[in-house]
Amino acid sequence: MAKRALITTWLTLLVLTLLMWFLRGYRGADWLVFVVLVLVAIKGQLVIDRFMELRHAPVLWRVALSGWLFIVLGVVGIVRATSGS
């Protein structure tokens, strides 16, 4: 992967991390869990596609890793939504 693309991806991950760090102050906001899970999904997909270089890998590998990511985030979201906290 080109150096410029790696740096752009890394900076995007850094900005998303900082955004989540700034959002930590909104305690008790129900919408915050959804926003953070979406940001984590974006970050996870960037890592899978760019740093693990699965963008050009066989479809089975991409589906397996992306599926795992979204299943874990879905379970976290469901547990959070049903916990009543």
CSV table of N, CA and C in Angstrom, one decimal:
chain,number,residue,atom,x,y,z
A,1,MET,N,0.9,-1.2,0.0
A,1,MET,CA,0.0,0.0,0.0
A,1,MET,C,0.9,1.2,0.0
A,2,ALA,N,0.5,2.2,-0.7
A,2,ALA,CA,1.2,3.5,-0.8
A,2,ALA,C,1.4,4.1,0.6
A,3,LYS,N,2.5,4.8,0.8
A,3,LYS,CA,2.8,5.4,2.0
A,3,LYS,C,1.7,6.5,2.4
A,4,ARG,N,1.3,7.2,1.3
A,4,ARG,CA,0.3,8.3,1.5
A,4,ARG,C,-1.0,7.7,2.0
A,5,ALA,N,-1.4,6.6,1.5
A,5,ALA,CA,-2.7,6.0,1.9
A,5,ALA,C,-2.6,5.5,3.3
A,6,LEU,N,-1.5,4.9,3.7
A,6,LEU,CA,-1.3,4.5,5.1
A,6,LEU,C,-1.4,5.7,6.0
A,7,ILE,N,-0.7,6.7,5.7
A,7,ILE,CA,-0.8,7.9,6.6
A,7,ILE,C,-2.2,8.5,6.7
A,8,THR,N,-2.9,8.5,5.5
A,8,THR,CA,-4.2,9.0,5.5
A,8,THR,C,-5.1,8.2,6.4
A,9,THR,N,-5.0,6.8,6.3
A,9,THR,CA,-5.8,5.9,7.1
A,9,THR,C,-5.4,6.1,8.6
A,10,TRP,N,-4.1,6.2,8.9
A,10,TRP,CA,-3.7,6.4,10.3
A,10,TRP,C,-4.3,7.7,10.8
A,11,LEU,N,-4.2,8.7,10.1
A,11,LEU,CA,-4.8,10.0,10.6
A,11,LEU,C,-6.3,9.9,10.8
A,12,THR,N,-7.0,9.2,9.9
A,12,THR,CA,-8.4,9.0,10.0
A,12,THR,C,-8.7,8.3,11.3
A,13,LEU,N,-8.0,7.2,11.6
A,13,LEU,CA,-8.1,6.4,12.8
A,13,LEU,C,-7.9,7.3,14.0
A,14,LEU,N,-6.9,8.2,13.9
A,14,LEU,CA,-6.5,9.1,15.0
A,14,LEU,C,-7.7,10.1,15.3
A,15,VAL,N,-8.2,10.6,14.2
A,15,VAL,CA,-9.3,11.6,14.4
A,15,VAL,C,-10.5,10.9,15.0
A,16,LEU,N,-10.9,9.7,14.5
A,16,LEU,CA,-12.0,9.0,15.1
A,16,LEU,C,-11.8,8.7,16.5
A,17,THR,N,-10.6,8.3,16.9
A,17,THR,CA,-10.3,8.1,18.3
A,17,THR,C,-10.4,9.3,19.1
A,18,LEU,N,-9.9,10.4,18.7
A,18,LEU,CA,-10.1,11.7,19.4
A,18,LEU,C,-11.5,12.1,19.5
A,19,LEU,N,-12.3,11.9,18.5
A,19,LEU,CA,-13.7,12.2,18.5
A,19,LEU,C,-14.4,11.4,19.6
A,20,MET,N,-14.1,10.1,19.7
A,20,MET,CA,-14.7,9.2,20.7
A,20,MET,C,-14.2,9.7,22.1
A,21,TRP,N,-13.0,10.2,22.2
A,21,TRP,CA,-12.5,10.7,23.5
A,21,TRP,C,-13.3,11.9,23.9
A,22,PHE,N,-13.5,12.8,23.0
A,22,PHE,CA,-14.3,14.0,23.3
A,22,PHE,C,-15.8,13.7,23.6
A,23,LEU,N,-16.3,12.6,23.1
A,23,LEU,CA,-17.7,12.2,23.3
A,23,LEU,C,-17.9,11.6,24.7
A,24,ARG,N,-16.8,11.3,25.4
A,24,ARG,CA,-16.9,10.7,26.7
A,24,ARG,C,-17.6,11.5,27.7
A,25,GLY,N,-17.7,12.8,27.5
A,25,GLY,CA,-18.3,13.7,28.4
A,25,GLY,C,-19.8,13.7,28.4
A,26,TYR,N,-20.4,13.1,27.5
A,26,TYR,CA,-21.9,13.0,27.4
A,26,TYR,C,-22.4,11.8,28.1
A,27,ARG,N,-22.2,11.7,29.4
A,27,ARG,CA,-22.7,10.6,30.1
A,27,ARG,C,-24.2,10.6,30.2
A,28,GLY,N,-24.7,9.3,30.1
A,28,GLY,CA,-26.2,9.2,30.2
A,28,GLY,C,-26.9,9.4,28.9
A,29,ALA,N,-26.3,9.8,27.8
A,29,ALA,CA,-26.9,10.0,26.6
A,29,ALA,C,-27.1,8.7,25.8
A,30,ASP,N,-28.3,8.3,25.6
A,30,ASP,CA,-28.6,7.0,25.0
A,30,ASP,C,-28.1,6.9,23.5
A,31,TRP,N,-28.1,8.0,22.8
A,31,TRP,CA,-27.6,8.0,21.5
A,31,TRP,C,-26.1,7.8,21.4
A,32,LEU,N,-25.4,8.1,22.4
A,32,LEU,CA,-24.0,8.0,22.4
A,32,LEU,C,-23.5,6.6,22.2
A,33,VAL,N,-24.1,5.6,22.7
A,33,VAL,CA,-23.7,4.2,22.5
A,33,VAL,C,-23.8,3.9,21.0
A,34,PHE,N,-24.8,4.3,20.3
A,34,PHE,CA,-25.0,4.0,18.9
A,34,PHE,C,-23.9,4.8,18.1
A,35,VAL,N,-23.6,6.0,18.5
A,35,VAL,CA,-22.6,6.8,17.8
A,35,VAL,C,-21.2,6.1,17.9
A,36,VAL,N,-20.9,5.7,19.2
A,36,VAL,CA,-19.6,5.1,19.4
A,36,VAL,C,-19.4,3.8,18.7
A,37,LEU,N,-20.5,3.0,18.7
A,37,LEU,CA,-20.5,1.7,18.0
A,37,LEU,C,-20.3,1.9,16.5
A,38,VAL,N,-20.9,2.9,15.9
A,38,VAL,CA,-20.7,3.2,14.5
A,38,VAL,C,-19.2,3.7,14.2
A,39,LEU,N,-18.7,4.5,15.1
A,39,LEU,CA,-17.3,4.9,14.9
A,39,LEU,C,-16.3,3.7,15.1
A,40,VAL,N,-16.6,2.8,16.0
A,40,VAL,CA,-15.8,1.6,16.2
A,40,VAL,C,-15.9,0.7,14.9
A,41,ALA,N,-17.1,0.6,14.4
A,41,ALA,CA,-17.3,-0.2,13.1
A,41,ALA,C,-16.4,0.4,12.0
A,42,ILE,N,-16.5,1.7,11.9
A,42,ILE,CA,-15.7,2.4,10.8
A,42,ILE,C,-14.2,2.1,11.0
A,43,LYS,N,-13.7,2.3,12.3
A,43,LYS,CA,-12.3,2.1,12.6
A,43,LYS,C,-11.9,0.6,12.3
A,44,GLY,N,-12.8,-0.3,12.7
A,44,GLY,CA,-12.5,-1.7,12.5
A,44,GLY,C,-12.4,-2.1,11.1
A,45,GLN,N,-13.3,-1.5,10.3
A,45,GLN,CA,-13.3,-1.8,8.9
A,45,GLN,C,-12.1,-1.2,8.2
A,46,LEU,N,-11.7,0.0,8.6
A,46,LEU,CA,-10.4,0.5,8.1
A,46,LEU,C,-9.2,-0.3,8.4
A,47,VAL,N,-9.1,-0.8,9.6
A,47,VAL,CA,-8.0,-1.7,10.0
A,47,VAL,C,-8.1,-3.0,9.1
A,48,ILE,N,-9.2,-3.6,9.0
A,48,ILE,CA,-9.4,-4.8,8.2
A,48,ILE,C,-9.0,-4.6,6.8
A,49,ASP,N,-9.5,-3.5,6.2
A,49,ASP,CA,-9.2,-3.3,4.8
A,49,ASP,C,-7.8,-2.7,4.5
A,50,ARG,N,-7.4,-1.8,5.3
A,50,ARG,CA,-6.1,-1.1,4.9
A,50,ARG,C,-4.9,-1.8,5.6
A,51,PHE,N,-4.9,-1.9,6.9
A,51,PHE,CA,-3.7,-2.4,7.6
A,51,PHE,C,-3.5,-3.9,7.5
A,52,MET,N,-4.6,-4.6,7.5
A,52,MET,CA,-4.5,-6.1,7.3
A,52,MET,C,-4.5,-6.4,5.8
A,53,GLU,N,-4.7,-5.4,5.0
A,53,GLU,CA,-4.7,-5.5,3.5
A,53,GLU,C,-5.6,-6.6,3.0
A,54,LEU,N,-6.8,-6.6,3.5
A,54,LEU,CA,-7.8,-7.6,3.1
A,54,LEU,C,-8.7,-7.0,2.0
A,55,ARG,N,-8.5,-5.8,1.6
A,55,ARG,CA,-9.3,-5.2,0.5
A,55,ARG,C,-9.2,-6.0,-0.8
A,56,HIS,N,-8.1,-6.6,-1.0
A,56,HIS,CA,-7.9,-7.4,-2.2
A,56,HIS,C,-7.8,-8.9,-1.9
A,57,ALA,N,-8.2,-9.3,-0.7
A,57,ALA,CA,-8.1,-10.7,-0.4
A,57,ALA,C,-9.4,-11.4,-0.9
A,58,PRO,N,-9.4,-12.7,-0.8
A,58,PRO,CA,-10.6,-13.5,-1.2
A,58,PRO,C,-11.8,-13.0,-0.4
A,59,VAL,N,-12.9,-13.1,-1.0
A,59,VAL,CA,-14.2,-12.6,-0.4
A,59,VAL,C,-14.4,-13.3,0.9
A,60,LEU,N,-14.1,-14.6,1.0
A,60,LEU,CA,-14.4,-15.3,2.3
A,60,LEU,C,-13.7,-14.7,3.5
A,61,TRP,N,-12.4,-14.3,3.3
A,61,TRP,CA,-11.7,-13.7,4.4
A,61,TRP,C,-12.3,-12.3,4.8
A,62,ARG,N,-12.7,-11.6,3.8
A,62,ARG,CA,-13.3,-10.3,4.1
A,62,ARG,C,-14.6,-10.4,4.8
A,63,VAL,N,-15.4,-11.4,4.4
A,63,VAL,CA,-16.7,-11.6,5.0
A,63,VAL,C,-16.5,-12.1,6.4
A,64,ALA,N,-15.6,-13.0,6.6
A,64,ALA,CA,-15.4,-13.6,7.9
A,64,ALA,C,-15.0,-12.5,8.9
A,65,LEU,N,-14.0,-11.7,8.6
A,65,LEU,CA,-13.5,-10.7,9.5
A,65,LEU,C,-14.5,-9.5,9.7
A,66,SER,N,-15.1,-9.1,8.6
A,66,SER,CA,-16.1,-8.0,8.8
A,66,SER,C,-17.3,-8.5,9.5
A,67,GLY,N,-17.7,-9.8,9.2
A,67,GLY,CA,-18.8,-10.4,9.9
A,67,GLY,C,-18.6,-10.5,11.4
A,68,TRP,N,-17.4,-10.9,11.7
A,68,TRP,CA,-17.0,-11.0,13.2
A,68,TRP,C,-17.1,-9.7,13.8
A,69,LEU,N,-16.6,-8.6,13.2
A,69,LEU,CA,-16.6,-7.3,13.7
A,69,LEU,C,-18.1,-6.8,14.0
A,70,PHE,N,-18.9,-7.0,13.0
A,70,PHE,CA,-20.3,-6.5,13.1
A,70,PHE,C,-21.1,-7.4,14.1
A,71,ILE,N,-20.8,-8.7,14.2
A,71,ILE,CA,-21.5,-9.5,15.2
A,71,ILE,C,-21.1,-9.1,16.6
A,72,VAL,N,-19.9,-8.9,16.8
A,72,VAL,CA,-19.4,-8.4,18.2
A,72,VAL,C,-20.1,-7.1,18.5
A,73,LEU,N,-20.0,-6.1,17.6
A,73,LEU,CA,-20.6,-4.8,17.8
A,73,LEU,C,-22.1,-4.9,18.0
A,74,GLY,N,-22.8,-5.8,17.2
A,74,GLY,CA,-24.2,-6.0,17.4
A,74,GLY,C,-24.5,-6.6,18.8
A,75,VAL,N,-23.8,-7.5,19.2
A,75,VAL,CA,-24.0,-8.1,20.6
A,75,VAL,C,-23.8,-7.0,21.6
A,76,VAL,N,-22.8,-6.3,21.5
A,76,VAL,CA,-22.5,-5.2,22.5
A,76,VAL,C,-23.7,-4.2,22.5
A,77,GLY,N,-24.2,-3.8,21.3
A,77,GLY,CA,-25.3,-2.9,21.2
A,77,GLY,C,-26.6,-3.5,21.8
A,78,ILE,N,-26.8,-4.8,21.5
A,78,ILE,CA,-28.0,-5.4,22.1
A,78,ILE,C,-27.9,-5.5,23.6
A,79,VAL,N,-26.8,-5.9,24.1
A,79,VAL,CA,-26.6,-6.0,25.5
A,79,VAL,C,-26.8,-4.7,26.2
A,80,ARG,N,-26.2,-3.7,25.6
A,80,ARG,CA,-26.4,-2.3,26.1
A,80,ARG,C,-27.8,-1.8,26.1
A,81,ALA,N,-28.5,-2.1,25.0
A,81,ALA,CA,-29.9,-1.6,24.8
A,81,ALA,C,-30.8,-2.3,25.8
A,82,THR,N,-30.5,-3.6,26.1
A,82,THR,CA,-31.4,-4.3,27.0
A,82,THR,C,-31.0,-4.3,28.5
A,83,SER,N,-29.9,-3.7,28.7
A,83,SER,CA,-29.4,-3.6,30.1
A,83,SER,C,-30.2,-2.6,31.0
A,84,GLY,N,-30.8,-1.6,30.3
A,84,GLY,CA,-31.5,-0.6,31.0
A,84,GLY,C,-30.7,0.5,31.7
A,85,SER,N,-29.4,0.4,31.5
A,85,SER,CA,-28.5,1.4,32.2
A,85,SER,C,-28.3,2.6,31.3
